[in-house]
Short mmCIF file of C-alpha atoms and ligand atoms in Angstrom, two decimals:
data_model
loop_
_atom_site.label_atom_id
_atom_site.label_comp_id
_atom_site.label_asym_id
_atom_site.label_seq_id
_atom_site.Cartn_x
_atom_site.Cartn_y
_atom_site.Cartn_z
CA MET P 1 -0.39 -0.07 0.03
CA SER P 2 3.12 2.19 0.61
CA ASP P 3 3.11 3.05 -3.09
CA THR P 4 -0.74 3.71 -3.71
CA ILE P 5 -1.24 7.82 -5.18
CA LYS P 6 -3.32 9.75 -2.31
CA ALA P 7 -4.46 12.82 -3.56
CA ILE P 8 -3.18 16.26 -2.59
CA ARG P 9 -3.35 17.48 0.89
CA GLY P 10 -6.40 20.14 0.47
CA MET P 11 -8.14 19.00 -2.23
CA ASN P 12 -11.06 16.06 -1.29
CA ASP P 13 -12.99 13.72 -2.45
CA ILE P 14 -16.50 13.32 -2.07
CA LEU P 15 -17.98 9.83 -1.31
CA PRO P 16 -21.62 8.44 -2.24
CA LEU P 17 -22.78 9.02 1.62
CA ASP P 18 -21.52 12.94 1.25
CA THR P 19 -23.32 14.20 -2.59
CA PRO P 20 -26.61 13.60 -2.06
CA HIS P 21 -26.16 16.36 0.75
CA TRP P 22 -23.97 18.32 -2.27
CA GLN P 23 -26.43 17.57 -4.49
CA HIS P 24 -29.31 18.42 -1.98
CA LEU P 25 -27.85 22.10 -0.92
CA GLU P 26 -26.76 22.56 -5.42
CA ARG P 27 -30.56 21.88 -6.52
CA VAL P 28 -31.94 24.58 -3.41
CA VAL P 29 -29.61 27.55 -4.22
CA ALA P 30 -29.71 26.92 -8.27
CA GLY P 31 -34.01 26.43 -7.79
CA THR P 32 -33.57 29.92 -5.95
CA LEU P 33 -31.61 31.88 -8.04
CA GLY P 34 -32.92 30.73 -11.10
CA ALA P 35 -36.49 31.53 -9.24
CA TYR P 36 -35.07 35.43 -8.67
CA GLY P 37 -34.09 35.71 -12.48
CA TYR P 38 -30.44 34.82 -11.97
CA ASP P 39 -28.70 32.36 -15.35
CA GLU P 40 -26.42 30.55 -15.38
CA VAL P 41 -22.97 30.80 -16.74
CA ARG P 42 -20.14 28.07 -16.71
CA LEU P 43 -16.52 29.47 -17.11
CA PRO P 44 -13.12 28.45 -17.07
CA LEU P 45 -11.12 27.22 -14.15
CA LEU P 46 -8.04 28.42 -16.06
CA GLU P 47 -6.92 32.29 -16.93
CA ARG P 48 -3.73 34.99 -16.88
CA THR P 49 -2.83 35.29 -13.78
CA GLU P 50 -3.20 38.70 -14.93
CA LEU P 51 -6.73 38.83 -14.54
CA PHE P 52 -6.52 37.76 -10.38
CA SER P 53 -3.61 40.34 -9.65
CA ARG P 54 -5.66 42.98 -11.39
CA SER P 55 -8.48 42.65 -9.95
CA ILE P 56 -7.92 40.78 -6.62
CA GLY P 57 -5.18 42.80 -5.99
CA GLU P 58 -0.80 43.05 -5.84
CA VAL P 59 -1.37 43.39 -2.26
CA THR P 60 -3.79 40.68 -1.03
CA ASP P 61 -3.16 37.53 0.97
CA ILE P 62 -4.76 35.61 -1.99
CA VAL P 63 -2.27 37.14 -4.47
CA GLU P 64 0.38 37.06 -3.11
CA LYS P 65 0.28 33.44 -1.63
CA GLU P 66 -2.19 31.45 -1.96
CA MET P 67 -2.35 31.33 -5.61
CA TYR P 68 -1.59 27.91 -8.09
CA THR P 69 0.23 29.73 -11.26
CA PHE P 70 2.36 28.04 -13.67
CA SER P 71 3.71 28.85 -16.88
CA ASP P 72 1.83 26.56 -19.76
CA ARG P 73 4.05 24.98 -23.01
CA SER P 74 4.18 28.93 -24.55
CA GLY P 75 4.51 30.07 -21.32
CA ASP P 76 1.95 31.91 -20.08
CA SER P 77 1.79 32.31 -16.49
CA LEU P 78 -1.83 31.03 -15.59
CA THR P 79 -4.08 30.41 -12.45
CA LEU P 80 -6.38 28.40 -11.45
CA ARG P 81 -8.89 30.09 -10.65
CA PRO P 82 -8.56 31.15 -6.40
CA GLU P 83 -12.78 32.42 -6.58
CA GLY P 84 -14.96 33.42 -9.72
CA THR P 85 -15.90 37.76 -9.31
CA ALA P 86 -12.67 38.19 -11.15
CA GLY P 87 -13.42 35.11 -14.63
CA CYS P 88 -17.31 36.63 -14.47
CA VAL P 89 -15.86 40.07 -14.75
CA ARG P 90 -14.05 38.97 -17.49
CA ALA P 91 -16.72 37.02 -19.48
CA ALA P 92 -19.21 39.37 -19.42
CA ILE P 93 -16.86 42.13 -21.02
CA GLN P 94 -15.49 39.63 -23.69
CA ASN P 95 -19.17 38.34 -24.37
CA ALA P 96 -21.39 41.80 -23.15
CA LEU P 97 -23.34 41.34 -20.84
CA VAL P 98 -22.11 44.31 -19.43
CA ARG P 99 -25.12 46.16 -21.17
CA GLY P 100 -28.02 47.00 -19.65
CA GLN P 101 -28.77 44.57 -16.37
CA GLN P 102 -27.30 41.35 -16.32
CA ARG P 103 -28.05 38.60 -12.82
CA LEU P 104 -25.72 35.75 -13.48
CA TRP P 105 -24.79 33.07 -11.45
CA TYR P 106 -21.83 30.31 -11.72
CA GLN P 107 -20.79 27.42 -9.52
CA GLY P 108 -17.44 24.99 -9.69
CA PRO P 109 -14.15 24.47 -7.47
CA MET P 110 -11.91 27.47 -6.43
CA PHE P 111 -8.48 26.13 -5.48
CA ARG P 112 -6.17 28.13 -3.13
CA TYR P 113 -3.53 26.89 -1.49
CA GLU P 114 -3.85 28.08 1.92
CA ARG P 115 -2.95 25.83 4.97
CA PRO P 116 -5.66 23.40 5.39
CA GLN P 117 -7.82 22.68 8.18
CA LYS P 118 -11.34 22.21 8.90
CA GLY P 119 -13.75 23.77 6.47
CA ARG P 120 -10.54 25.10 4.47
CA TYR P 121 -9.38 23.47 1.70
CA ARG P 122 -6.75 24.37 -0.81
CA GLN P 123 -9.91 23.16 -3.37
CA PHE P 124 -12.94 24.04 -2.57
CA HIS P 125 -16.76 24.91 -4.50
CA GLN P 126 -18.80 28.06 -4.65
CA ILE P 127 -22.03 28.71 -6.07
CA GLY P 128 -21.63 33.11 -6.29
CA ALA P 129 -24.09 35.13 -8.29
CA GLU P 130 -23.06 38.99 -9.63
CA VAL P 131 -25.43 41.32 -10.75
CA PHE P 132 -24.00 43.96 -13.32
CA GLY P 133 -26.07 47.59 -14.43
CA LEU P 134 -27.51 48.06 -10.83
CA THR P 135 -26.23 50.54 -8.69
CA GLY P 136 -29.23 50.78 -5.83
CA PRO P 137 -29.24 48.86 -2.36
CA ASP P 138 -32.01 47.49 -3.34
CA VAL P 139 -30.58 45.19 -5.71
CA ASP P 140 -28.23 44.12 -2.73
CA ALA P 141 -30.94 44.01 -0.53
CA GLU P 142 -31.95 41.84 -2.90
CA LEU P 143 -28.94 39.04 -3.16
CA ILE P 144 -28.80 39.31 0.92
CA LEU P 145 -33.08 38.07 0.86
CA MET P 146 -32.55 35.59 -1.86
CA THR P 147 -29.21 34.45 0.62
CA ALA P 148 -31.60 34.24 3.98
CA ARG P 149 -33.91 32.52 1.73
CA MET P 150 -31.28 29.65 0.76
CA TRP P 151 -30.53 29.59 3.95
CA ARG P 152 -34.40 28.77 5.56
CA GLU P 153 -34.87 26.10 2.66
CA LEU P 154 -31.81 24.58 3.52
CA GLY P 155 -33.15 24.51 7.02
CA LEU P 156 -30.45 26.17 8.52
CA GLY P 157 -30.74 28.16 11.47
CA GLY P 158 -28.38 30.38 13.37
CA LEU P 159 -26.68 32.19 10.79
CA THR P 160 -25.13 35.67 11.75
CA LEU P 161 -25.52 38.04 8.85
CA GLU P 162 -22.30 40.60 9.49
CA LEU P 163 -22.54 44.21 6.97
CA ASN P 164 -20.84 47.02 6.35
CA SER P 165 -19.80 49.71 4.17
CA LEU P 166 -17.09 50.69 2.65
CA GLY P 167 -17.74 53.47 1.25
CA SER P 168 -16.09 54.95 -1.55
CA PRO P 169 -12.77 55.63 -3.07
CA GLU P 170 -12.45 58.71 -2.11
CA ALA P 171 -14.08 58.41 0.78
CA ARG P 172 -11.85 55.18 1.61
CA ARG P 173 -8.66 57.41 0.99
CA CYS P 174 -9.01 59.90 4.15
CA TYR P 175 -10.28 57.08 5.51
CA ARG P 176 -7.09 54.96 5.41
CA GLU P 177 -4.93 57.93 5.78
CA GLU P 178 -6.65 58.68 9.44
CA LEU P 179 -6.78 54.84 10.45
CA VAL P 180 -2.50 55.13 9.79
CA THR P 181 -1.78 57.90 11.44
CA TYR P 182 -4.12 56.01 14.47
CA MET P 183 -1.93 52.97 14.06
CA GLU P 184 1.97 54.69 13.28
CA ALA P 185 0.99 56.08 17.10
CA HIS P 186 0.48 53.24 18.27
CA GLU P 187 3.10 51.05 16.90
CA GLU P 188 5.27 49.33 19.18
CA GLN P 189 1.30 47.37 19.73
CA LEU P 190 1.34 46.00 16.15
CA ASP P 191 2.03 42.65 15.35
CA GLU P 192 4.78 41.51 12.50
CA ASP P 193 1.99 40.62 10.13
CA SER P 194 0.41 45.06 11.36
CA ARG P 195 3.40 46.43 10.30
CA ARG P 196 3.41 44.92 6.92
CA ARG P 197 -0.06 45.93 6.14
CA LEU P 198 0.45 49.21 7.63
CA ILE P 199 2.64 49.72 4.44
CA ALA P 200 0.87 47.71 1.98
CA ASN P 201 -2.96 47.06 3.57
CA PRO P 202 -3.70 48.88 6.19
CA LEU P 203 -7.30 48.56 6.39
CA ARG P 204 -6.28 44.83 6.56
CA ILE P 205 -5.07 45.00 9.55
CA LEU P 206 -8.80 45.37 11.07
CA ASP P 207 -9.30 41.74 9.27
CA SER P 208 -6.01 40.78 12.35
CA LYS P 209 -7.40 37.53 14.47
CA ASN P 210 -4.42 38.43 16.60
CA PRO P 211 -6.33 38.59 20.55
CA ALA P 212 -3.65 41.09 21.73
CA MET P 213 -4.06 43.28 18.60
CA ALA P 214 -7.54 43.60 19.43
CA GLU P 215 -8.14 46.52 21.80
CA LEU P 216 -5.78 48.32 19.71
CA ILE P 217 -8.01 47.39 16.59
CA ALA P 218 -11.44 48.53 19.29
CA ALA P 219 -10.37 52.10 19.79
CA ALA P 220 -9.56 52.55 16.20
CA PRO P 221 -10.93 55.43 14.18
CA ARG P 222 -14.50 53.34 12.60
CA LEU P 223 -15.03 53.62 8.42
CA LEU P 224 -18.44 53.96 8.98
CA ASP P 225 -17.74 57.27 10.81
CA HIS P 226 -16.22 57.85 7.13
CA LEU P 227 -19.00 57.49 4.48
CA ASP P 228 -19.34 59.98 2.48
CA ASP P 229 -23.27 61.30 1.70
CA GLU P 230 -24.42 58.60 -1.13
CA SER P 231 -22.76 55.77 0.40
CA ARG P 232 -24.10 56.61 3.98
CA GLU P 233 -27.47 56.84 1.45
CA HIS P 234 -26.67 53.30 -0.16
CA PHE P 235 -26.34 52.43 3.15
CA ASP P 236 -29.41 53.01 5.20
CA GLY P 237 -31.56 52.34 2.36
CA LEU P 238 -30.46 48.88 2.66
CA CYS P 239 -30.75 48.61 6.03
CA ALA P 240 -34.64 49.87 5.42
CA ARG P 241 -34.95 46.99 3.48
CA LEU P 242 -32.93 44.60 5.45
CA ASP P 243 -35.48 45.31 8.50
CA ALA P 244 -38.57 46.10 6.64
CA ALA P 245 -38.43 42.18 5.32
CA GLY P 246 -37.53 41.65 8.94
CA VAL P 247 -33.62 40.08 8.08
CA ALA P 248 -31.77 40.97 10.88
CA TYR P 249 -27.88 42.49 11.11
CA ARG P 250 -25.12 42.87 12.79
CA LEU P 251 -23.13 46.28 12.01
CA ASN P 252 -19.44 45.15 11.58
CA PRO P 253 -17.16 48.12 11.80
CA LEU P 254 -14.53 45.79 11.48
CA LEU P 255 -15.01 43.93 8.10
CA VAL P 256 -13.08 44.60 5.63
CA ARG P 257 -13.06 41.24 3.93
CA GLY P 258 -9.95 39.83 1.76
CA LEU P 259 -10.20 41.08 -1.51
CA ASP P 260 -9.24 44.23 -3.32
CA TYR P 261 -12.39 45.38 -5.59
CA TYR P 262 -15.11 45.88 -3.13
CA SER P 263 -16.44 49.41 -2.12
CA ARG P 264 -19.63 50.41 -0.52
CA THR P 265 -21.91 47.21 1.10
CA VAL P 266 -20.24 44.25 2.34
CA PHE P 267 -21.69 41.30 4.35
CA GLU P 268 -20.53 37.87 5.24
CA TRP P 269 -23.28 35.03 6.70
CA THR P 270 -21.00 33.22 9.86
CA SER P 271 -21.58 30.66 11.89
CA THR P 272 -20.75 29.62 15.78
CA GLU P 273 -20.91 25.93 14.78
CA LEU P 274 -17.91 25.83 11.90
CA GLY P 275 -14.79 26.92 14.41
CA ALA P 276 -12.26 29.10 12.56
CA GLN P 277 -13.75 29.06 9.58
CA GLY P 278 -17.47 30.07 10.59
CA THR P 279 -18.22 32.24 7.44
CA VAL P 280 -20.58 30.94 5.12
CA CYS P 281 -21.19 33.12 2.36
CA ALA P 282 -19.86 36.54 1.78
CA GLY P 283 -19.86 38.87 -0.35
CA GLY P 284 -20.39 43.42 -1.53
CA ARG P 285 -20.54 45.89 -4.18
CA TYR P 286 -17.31 46.33 -6.27
CA ASP P 287 -18.71 49.43 -8.53
CA GLY P 288 -15.06 50.15 -10.29
CA LEU P 289 -14.11 46.83 -10.87
CA VAL P 290 -15.17 45.94 -13.91
CA GLU P 291 -14.02 49.70 -15.53
CA GLN P 292 -10.56 48.37 -13.76
CA LEU P 293 -10.54 45.28 -16.40
CA GLY P 294 -10.45 47.33 -19.56
CA GLY P 295 -14.77 47.45 -19.22
CA ARG P 296 -17.59 50.53 -19.67
CA PRO P 297 -17.58 51.47 -15.84
CA VAL P 298 -20.56 49.04 -14.19
CA PRO P 299 -21.77 48.68 -10.67
CA ALA P 300 -21.62 45.22 -9.50
CA VAL P 301 -22.58 43.45 -6.54
CA GLY P 302 -22.48 40.20 -5.96
CA PHE P 303 -21.46 36.98 -3.10
CA ALA P 304 -19.88 33.48 -3.33
CA MET P 305 -21.02 30.64 -0.68
CA GLY P 306 -18.00 27.96 0.51
CA LEU P 307 -20.39 24.59 -0.40
CA GLU P 308 -18.51 22.58 1.91
CA ARG P 309 -19.06 24.98 5.21
CA LEU P 310 -22.68 24.48 3.70
CA VAL P 311 -22.51 20.81 4.26
CA VAL P 312 -21.02 20.27 7.16
CA LEU P 313 -23.73 22.27 8.70
CA MET P 314 -26.35 21.14 6.71
CA ARG P 315 -25.31 17.25 8.49
CA GLN P 316 -25.06 19.11 11.73
CA ALA P 317 -28.66 19.98 11.50
CA GLY P 318 -29.70 16.81 10.85
CA THR P 319 -31.46 17.29 7.07
CA GLU P 320 -31.17 13.59 4.98
CA PRO P 321 -32.12 14.11 1.83
CA THR P 322 -33.77 11.69 0.21
CA HIS P 323 -34.02 12.19 -3.31
CA HIS P 324 -31.30 9.32 -3.95
CA ILE P 325 -32.70 6.29 -1.87
CA PRO P 326 -34.54 4.40 -4.50
CA HIS P 327 -38.15 3.41 -3.83
CA ALA P 328 -38.19 0.30 -5.17
CA TYR P 329 -35.32 -2.54 -5.42
CA LEU P 330 -36.01 -5.52 -7.88
CA VAL P 331 -35.13 -8.95 -6.47
CA MET P 332 -34.80 -12.21 -8.73
CA VAL P 333 -34.23 -15.79 -8.44
CA GLY P 334 -34.61 -18.05 -11.01
CA GLU P 335 -34.26 -19.81 -14.91
CA GLY P 336 -34.59 -16.90 -17.11
CA VAL P 337 -36.19 -14.31 -14.76
CA GLY P 338 -33.67 -12.36 -14.85
CA VAL P 339 -33.91 -11.51 -19.11
CA GLN P 340 -37.27 -10.62 -18.40
CA GLY P 341 -37.36 -9.38 -14.90
CA VAL P 342 -35.10 -7.06 -16.54
CA ALA P 343 -37.40 -6.14 -19.91
CA LEU P 344 -40.03 -4.96 -17.04
CA ALA P 345 -37.94 -2.70 -15.31
CA GLU P 346 -37.64 -1.04 -18.57
CA GLN P 347 -41.49 -0.12 -19.12
CA TRP P 348 -42.05 0.33 -15.12
CA ARG P 349 -39.37 3.21 -15.18
CA ASP P 350 -40.94 4.36 -19.19
CA ALA P 351 -44.45 4.77 -17.18
CA VAL P 352 -43.90 6.04 -13.43
CA PRO P 353 -42.14 9.83 -13.78
CA GLY P 354 -39.74 10.26 -10.93
CA LEU P 355 -39.02 5.70 -10.54
CA ARG P 356 -35.77 5.77 -8.66
CA LEU P 357 -35.63 1.74 -9.07
CA THR P 358 -32.73 -0.08 -8.81
CA VAL P 359 -32.17 -3.83 -10.36
CA HIS P 360 -30.21 -5.96 -9.14
CA CYS P 361 -27.35 -7.13 -10.84
CA GLY P 362 -25.18 -10.18 -10.58
CA GLY P 363 -27.37 -13.23 -9.06
CA GLY P 364 -27.10 -14.71 -5.89
CA SER P 365 -29.88 -16.65 -3.46
CA PHE P 366 -33.24 -14.49 -2.55
CA LYS P 367 -31.80 -13.87 1.00
CA SER P 368 -28.87 -12.22 0.21
CA GLN P 369 -30.37 -9.92 -2.87
CA LEU P 370 -32.66 -9.24 -0.28
CA LYS P 371 -30.15 -7.63 2.46
CA LYS P 372 -29.15 -5.87 -0.53
CA ALA P 373 -32.83 -4.20 -1.03
CA ASP P 374 -32.94 -3.70 2.26
CA ALA P 375 -29.62 -1.60 2.52
CA SER P 376 -30.09 0.97 -0.13
CA GLY P 377 -32.67 1.77 1.22
CA ALA P 378 -35.63 1.12 -1.34
CA ARG P 379 -38.88 1.05 0.26
CA VAL P 380 -40.08 -1.92 -1.02
CA ALA P 381 -38.67 -4.92 -2.87
CA LEU P 382 -40.19 -5.75 -5.90
CA VAL P 383 -39.94 -10.10 -6.15
CA MET P 384 -39.41 -11.94 -8.94
CA GLY P 385 -39.07 -15.78 -9.05
CA GLU P 386 -40.43 -18.70 -11.31
CA ASP P 387 -43.71 -19.34 -9.56
CA GLU P 388 -44.08 -15.29 -10.17
CA LEU P 389 -43.19 -15.09 -13.84
CA ALA P 390 -45.64 -17.55 -14.37
CA ARG P 391 -48.86 -16.07 -12.60
CA ARG P 392 -47.69 -12.59 -14.31
CA GLU P 393 -47.05 -11.80 -11.08
CA VAL P 394 -44.40 -9.63 -8.68
CA ALA P 395 -44.65 -9.61 -5.40
CA PHE P 396 -44.22 -6.71 -3.12
CA LYS P 397 -41.75 -6.75 -0.05
CA ASP P 398 -42.16 -3.67 2.28
CA LEU P 399 -39.36 -3.05 3.87
CA ARG P 400 -39.55 -0.64 5.81
CA GLY P 401 -43.03 -0.73 7.51
CA GLY P 402 -44.66 -4.18 9.07
CA ALA P 403 -47.07 -4.83 5.82
CA PRO P 404 -47.69 -7.76 4.68
CA GLN P 405 -46.19 -8.93 1.45
CA GLU P 406 -49.38 -8.71 -0.86
CA SER P 407 -48.83 -10.25 -5.29
CA VAL P 408 -49.72 -7.58 -7.76
CA ALA P 409 -50.80 -8.19 -11.22
CA VAL P 410 -47.77 -7.85 -13.64
CA ALA P 411 -50.35 -5.21 -15.05
CA ALA P 412 -50.94 -3.24 -12.74
CA VAL P 413 -47.65 -2.92 -10.89
CA ALA P 414 -47.02 0.21 -12.95
CA LYS P 415 -49.89 2.23 -10.51
CA ARG P 416 -48.64 1.11 -7.25
CA LEU P 417 -45.52 1.88 -8.20
CA ARG P 418 -46.78 5.58 -9.51
CA ARG P 419 -48.20 5.79 -5.92
CA LEU P 420 -45.28 4.87 -4.46
CA VAL P 421 -43.36 7.88 -5.96
CA THR P 422 -46.30 10.49 -5.24
CA GLU P 423 -46.27 9.27 -1.55
CA GLY P 424 -43.09 10.75 -1.22
CA MET P 425 -40.24 9.40 0.67
CA THR P 426 -39.40 9.69 4.13
CA HIS P 427 -35.68 9.40 5.28
CA PRO P 428 -35.53 5.47 6.18
CA GLU P 429 -33.03 6.43 9.22
CA VAL P 430 -35.12 8.69 10.39
CA THR P 431 -38.83 7.56 10.12
CA GLU P 432 -40.52 4.54 9.95
CA VAL P 433 -42.70 4.76 7.39
CA SER P 434 -45.36 2.47 6.31
CA ALA P 435 -46.33 0.99 3.30
P1 HAM C 501 -14.43 34.65 -0.70
O1 HAM C 501 -15.10 35.62 0.79
O2 HAM C 501 -13.04 35.02 -0.70
O3 HAM C 501 -15.19 35.78 -1.82
O4 HAM C 501 -15.05 33.08 -0.50
C1 HAM C 501 -16.65 32.71 -0.21
C2 HAM C 501 -16.83 31.92 0.51
O5 HAM C 501 -16.16 30.66 -0.26
C3 HAM C 501 -16.00 32.09 2.21
O6 HAM C 501 -17.15 32.52 2.96
C4 HAM C 501 -15.75 30.83 2.04
O7 HAM C 501 -17.47 30.18 3.00
C5 HAM C 501 -15.67 30.21 1.27
N1 HAM C 501 -13.89 29.86 1.33
C6 HAM C 501 -12.97 30.45 0.94
N2 HAM C 501 -12.25 29.48 1.26
C7 HAM C 501 -12.22 28.61 0.85
C8 HAM C 501 -11.45 27.75 1.37
N3 HAM C 501 -10.07 27.56 1.53
N4 HAM C 501 -12.62 26.54 1.86
C9 HAM C 501 -13.34 26.59 1.69
N5 HAM C 501 -14.06 27.10 1.52
C10 HAM C 501 -13.71 28.73 1.34
C11 HAM C 501 -15.68 35.27 -2.53
O8 HAM C 501 -14.20 34.67 -3.47
C12 HAM C 501 -15.64 36.64 -3.53
N6 HAM C 501 -15.57 36.17 -5.12
C13 HAM C 501 -17.21 36.93 -3.06
C14 HAM C 501 -17.88 37.86 -4.04
C15 HAM C 501 -18.45 37.11 -5.59
N7 HAM C 501 -18.49 38.98 -4.03
C16 HAM C 501 -18.81 39.62 -4.62
N8 HAM C 501 -19.43 38.30 -5.30
#
C-alpha cells in the first residue's frame, strides 16, 4: 500500500455518503437563483494570472501567497481560479453582457494554496452570483434576502448576517490616512503581520485575529463614521430594506474583506458552529472593477458561498436528503427471470416518471438479494421468482413498515409504483414508514 497515490493535500474526494447533501444544496440554491431571475454561466477554471492580480489586488493574501500559478507550454502565466468574481467580470466584458442589467450565477471548484484545516481546503467549491448594471441598494438587498431564503429552505437556522460599508474610494482614501496615523501612533503594539500591512494594505489590520491586537483595533477610527453622503444613503437604503423584510443583521465596522475590489456594501453570513472557519457566504459591491478590467464603468455586486461549510451545517442540522434513495429494488431469482425482469424494469421506468428503481445485478440467493435491497434503503422490494413469473405477478415486500407481502399482477405494477413515487419518501433511518 505504501506506493499508492493519494489525493493532493487539501483536495478532497466527495464520496457517495456526502453527494446527496451536495446535490440537495446545489438544487435548492440553483432553484432559488432561477426563481429570482439569475442565469447560469459556466466559466473556465484557468485564467491568465494577470486577471487575478489586477482584480483581487497585488497586496492580498490570495495573490501574494495562495494562487496556483504556472506557465503553460507557450510560456503564458496561468492561474487556477482562486474565486469566481474576476472570471465572471472577464466573461461579462468579453461577451458584452455588461450592457444593461445582468443577473448571473456560477458554481464550481476554486483553488487556494492555504493551510488546510477544518472548513479550509485547497480545492473548495463555491456558488456565486454577480449582478451588473444596477447601482441602488435594492439589488444589494435582493442578494441578501435571496441568501436568507436559501438558508430557510435548507433548514439552516443560527446564521448571523454581518454588514459594513467601505464607502467610496475617495472616502476610503481619507479613512486610510487617518487609520495609518492612528496605527503609527501605536506602532509598538502592532504585530509583525500588521506592521507589514500598515504599509501595504492598512485596512486589513482591522481583520487581524490576533487577540493581542483586539483592544487597539476596537479603539481605532471607524470607516462607518467616515462614509461619504452617497455611500451613507446607500447603506441606509439597504438597512431599511432588510428591516422591512425582517432580516436581522449586525453592523460590523471591522468587516473589510480580503479582496481589494470592494466598495460600499460588504457582508458576510457567519456560523458559530464551524470553529475558526465560520463564514459560509460573503460578498459585496465592486462598482469599479468592470472598468478596472477594461470594460465600461458598470456598477456590480455579488456574493459567493462555500459549499463545504454549508454541507457541514446541513449535516449538523440533521437534514437527511432522500432524493437518492430508491423507491424500489428488484430482486430476481430463477431460470429466465433476469431476462424478463430487466425488460419489465425498463417498462416501469418508462411508465412511472421519477421512479428510482435499482435492479439487482450479479445473481445470488433470494436472501442475499433481499439483504442488498434492505441496505439500499428502498421502501419496497419487488420480488420475482419462477412462480411469480409463471403467474405474471410480482411480489411487493415492504422493507420499512410491517405491511404483509402482497402479490400484484404485472399489468398493475406501474400503477402501484406511481403511488409509491407520489406518496413521497421519508428517510428510512429517520422515520419508519408504513406502506
Ligand atoms: P471569499 O470570501 O474569498 O469571497 O469566499 C467566499 C466563501 O468561499 C467564503 O465565505 C467561504 O465560505 C468559502 N471559502 C473561501 N476560501 C475557502 C477555502 N479555502 N476552503 C473552503 N471554503 C472557502 C469571494 O470569493 C468573492 N469572489 C465573493 C464575491 C462574489 N464578492 C462579490 N461577488
